[in-house]
XYZ file of C-alpha atoms in Angstrom:
229
model
C 0.029 -0.062 -0.041
C 3.102 2.301 0.187
C 2.626 3.462 -3.364
C -1.000 4.380 -2.870
C -0.340 6.119 0.230
C 2.265 8.270 -1.367
C -0.110 8.814 -4.180
C -2.789 10.014 -1.890
C -0.381 12.274 -0.025
C 0.887 13.998 -3.217
C -2.695 14.700 -4.340
C -3.421 16.534 -1.029
C -0.282 18.427 -0.889
C -0.494 19.413 -4.563
C -3.830 20.685 -4.102
C -2.807 22.763 -0.969
C -0.005 24.275 -2.995
C -2.269 25.001 -6.003
C -4.994 26.447 -3.780
C -2.313 28.739 -2.301
C -1.007 29.818 -5.616
C -4.489 30.088 -7.162
C -4.742 32.123 -10.524
C -0.984 32.645 -10.595
C -0.019 30.101 -13.189
C 0.917 31.315 -16.685
C -0.807 29.444 -19.449
C 2.509 28.937 -21.311
C 4.003 27.326 -18.074
C 1.090 24.784 -17.658
C 1.518 23.768 -21.350
C 5.351 23.456 -21.187
C 5.131 21.419 -17.962
C 2.470 19.134 -19.276
C 4.238 18.420 -22.442
C 7.396 17.556 -20.524
C 5.261 15.175 -18.293
C 3.855 13.560 -21.382
C 7.267 12.790 -22.745
C 8.351 11.304 -19.516
C 5.163 9.025 -19.464
C 5.805 7.863 -23.050
C 9.344 6.995 -22.170
C 8.238 4.938 -19.128
C 5.741 3.132 -21.373
C 8.096 2.158 -23.891
C 10.773 1.015 -21.438
C 8.175 -1.374 -20.051
C 6.764 -2.530 -23.433
C 10.241 -3.535 -24.818
C 10.791 -5.787 -21.906
C 8.339 -8.353 -23.356
C 9.723 -11.909 -23.759
C 7.164 -12.904 -26.475
C 6.021 -10.423 -28.867
C 3.152 -12.663 -30.050
C 1.807 -12.386 -26.446
C 1.950 -8.614 -26.400
C 0.419 -8.367 -29.812
C -2.408 -10.751 -29.083
C -3.078 -9.125 -25.849
C -3.431 -5.800 -27.333
C -5.853 -7.210 -30.095
C -7.918 -9.244 -27.877
C -8.064 -6.631 -25.198
C -8.948 -4.027 -27.880
C -11.831 -6.040 -29.063
C -13.227 -6.679 -25.657
C -12.827 -3.005 -24.616
C -14.653 -1.892 -27.819
C -17.526 -4.552 -27.230
C -17.905 -3.421 -23.646
C -17.537 0.270 -24.698
C -15.368 1.013 -21.852
C -14.182 4.327 -23.069
C -17.707 5.494 -23.801
C -19.094 4.290 -20.558
C -16.268 6.083 -18.680
C -16.993 9.216 -20.591
C -20.676 9.091 -20.080
C -20.259 8.360 -16.345
C -18.007 11.478 -16.053
C -20.457 13.617 -17.801
C -23.421 12.369 -15.596
C -21.670 12.747 -12.541
C -20.213 16.267 -13.314
C -23.612 17.382 -14.540
C -25.397 16.135 -11.465
C -23.164 17.368 -8.767
C -22.365 20.644 -10.575
C -26.162 21.471 -10.330
C -26.529 20.376 -6.744
C -23.254 21.391 -5.021
C -21.385 23.683 -7.282
C -17.652 24.018 -7.976
C -16.427 21.894 -4.923
C -18.050 18.708 -5.975
C -17.303 19.474 -9.632
C -13.526 19.649 -8.665
C -13.918 16.484 -6.666
C -15.542 14.283 -9.340
C -13.371 15.706 -12.155
C -10.133 14.964 -10.300
C -11.266 11.609 -9.111
C -12.069 10.251 -12.644
C -8.742 11.611 -13.842
C -6.662 9.959 -11.174
C -8.525 6.590 -11.040
C -9.189 5.816 -14.691
C -5.951 4.897 -16.248
C -3.524 2.182 -16.952
C -0.936 3.539 -14.531
C -3.431 3.131 -11.700
C -4.222 -0.397 -12.458
C -0.977 -1.740 -13.514
C 0.928 0.194 -10.714
C -1.387 -1.233 -8.111
C -0.919 -4.786 -9.554
C 2.707 -4.432 -9.463
C 2.652 -2.982 -5.970
C 0.502 -6.017 -4.653
C 2.563 -8.703 -6.464
C 6.103 -7.783 -5.901
C 6.151 -4.494 -3.831
C 7.314 -2.563 -6.920
C 6.268 0.961 -6.496
C 7.872 2.645 -9.438
C 4.799 3.268 -11.574
C 2.850 4.312 -8.593
C 5.528 6.670 -7.419
C 5.702 8.241 -11.131
C 1.889 8.433 -11.000
C 2.120 10.312 -7.661
C 4.412 12.879 -9.158
C 2.087 13.315 -12.147
C -0.984 13.380 -9.851
C 0.675 15.765 -7.611
C 1.587 18.201 -10.453
C -1.872 18.058 -12.032
C -3.476 18.624 -8.617
C -1.568 21.855 -8.380
C -2.820 22.873 -11.865
C -6.491 21.750 -11.068
C -6.811 23.148 -7.834
C -5.251 26.536 -9.068
C -8.388 26.859 -11.133
C -11.052 24.462 -9.459
C -10.237 24.723 -5.698
C -9.981 22.601 -2.583
C -12.372 19.930 -3.895
C -9.519 18.266 -5.696
C -7.953 17.078 -2.433
C -10.947 15.006 -1.558
C -10.285 12.951 -4.736
C -7.585 11.217 -2.654
C -10.417 9.220 -1.037
C -11.545 7.200 -4.181
C -7.918 6.902 -5.178
C -7.132 5.226 -1.820
C -10.168 2.980 -2.019
C -9.708 1.988 -5.667
C -6.024 1.522 -5.839
C -5.977 -0.189 -2.461
C -8.459 -2.767 -3.497
C -6.626 -3.601 -6.734
C -3.300 -3.904 -4.526
C -5.005 -6.162 -2.085
C -6.563 -8.363 -4.680
C -3.265 -8.792 -6.640
C -1.452 -9.792 -3.546
C -4.006 -12.513 -2.818
C -3.265 -14.412 -6.085
C 0.401 -13.717 -6.004
C 1.255 -17.480 -6.222
C -0.794 -17.983 -9.322
C 1.101 -15.322 -11.425
C 4.451 -16.426 -12.649
C 7.354 -14.038 -13.492
C 6.743 -14.404 -17.334
C 3.010 -13.531 -16.824
C 3.944 -10.532 -14.857
C 6.373 -9.581 -17.515
C 3.725 -9.622 -20.206
C 1.218 -7.853 -18.136
C 3.745 -5.142 -17.648
C 4.561 -5.053 -21.423
C 1.009 -4.667 -22.325
C 0.413 -1.984 -19.675
C 3.507 -0.191 -20.998
C 2.027 0.202 -24.346
C -1.104 1.772 -22.683
C 1.030 4.059 -20.623
C 2.648 5.115 -23.897
C -0.871 5.821 -25.231
C -1.638 8.047 -22.156
C 1.585 10.099 -23.014
C 0.344 10.751 -26.462
C -3.124 11.742 -25.201
C -1.455 14.196 -22.826
C 0.054 16.064 -25.672
C -3.450 17.037 -26.859
C -2.701 16.235 -30.489
C -5.317 15.377 -33.107
C -4.498 11.652 -32.357
C -6.301 10.178 -29.527
C -5.767 6.547 -28.386
C -8.643 4.953 -26.700
C -6.739 3.779 -23.642
C -9.821 2.857 -21.780
C -10.887 0.343 -24.468
C -7.416 -1.290 -24.412
C -7.351 -1.708 -20.582
C -8.582 -5.433 -20.953
C -5.144 -6.076 -22.792
C -3.395 -6.056 -19.378
C -5.669 -8.957 -18.178
C -5.794 -10.804 -21.541
C -1.861 -11.159 -21.292
C -2.427 -13.528 -18.199
C -4.008 -16.617 -19.976
C -2.071 -15.851 -23.182
C 1.235 -16.019 -21.535
C 0.182 -19.158 -19.564
C -1.044 -20.969 -22.764
C 1.963 -20.021 -24.954
C 4.311 -20.884 -22.122
C 2.789 -24.431 -21.996
C 3.066 -24.920 -25.883
C 6.748 -23.805 -25.908
């Protein structure tokens, strides 16, 4: 749980700092910092993806995961849920709840939250969650500088969401071999790379949400292909 606890603390601290510096950020500084962070995320994703031991597993994981994600319409459902929650709470509670909902969705929905929590539970590897903490803390500063203190309370669903994944992963640790974990990490790395591309706000948008099942599709594929080899 160390990675998740650090993540929660950086969100809270980032919000406090952003609130204190509210409306003092130049737009050019915001853009430059976010571009730099996006490049860092892309490097992290690629460094994970190239560690695959079987390119066929990685390829099939992305293909099968993408098909499952499209059939389940994960991206559309997440977007729809976000719009409904934001519209509902904005009407009832105003800017505080809007900040809470927006930040919660931003921090909980993503490959880094899922994969980082899994790695934390499986082998106490906190690298992804530590990087995510830096990203979340930085964005918390930016968000709270415009939306207010409500961003800090998004730390609550982050703790519950990532904590649950971490505990679930640790309970099945013995069932996941080193090769399976490697392929899950490789698939997740590609998704993290996609997040980096999306952060650049270019015309190209990767449906990372619909590709999330690729991380879990890697499990049976790695086991099956390992048994055939």
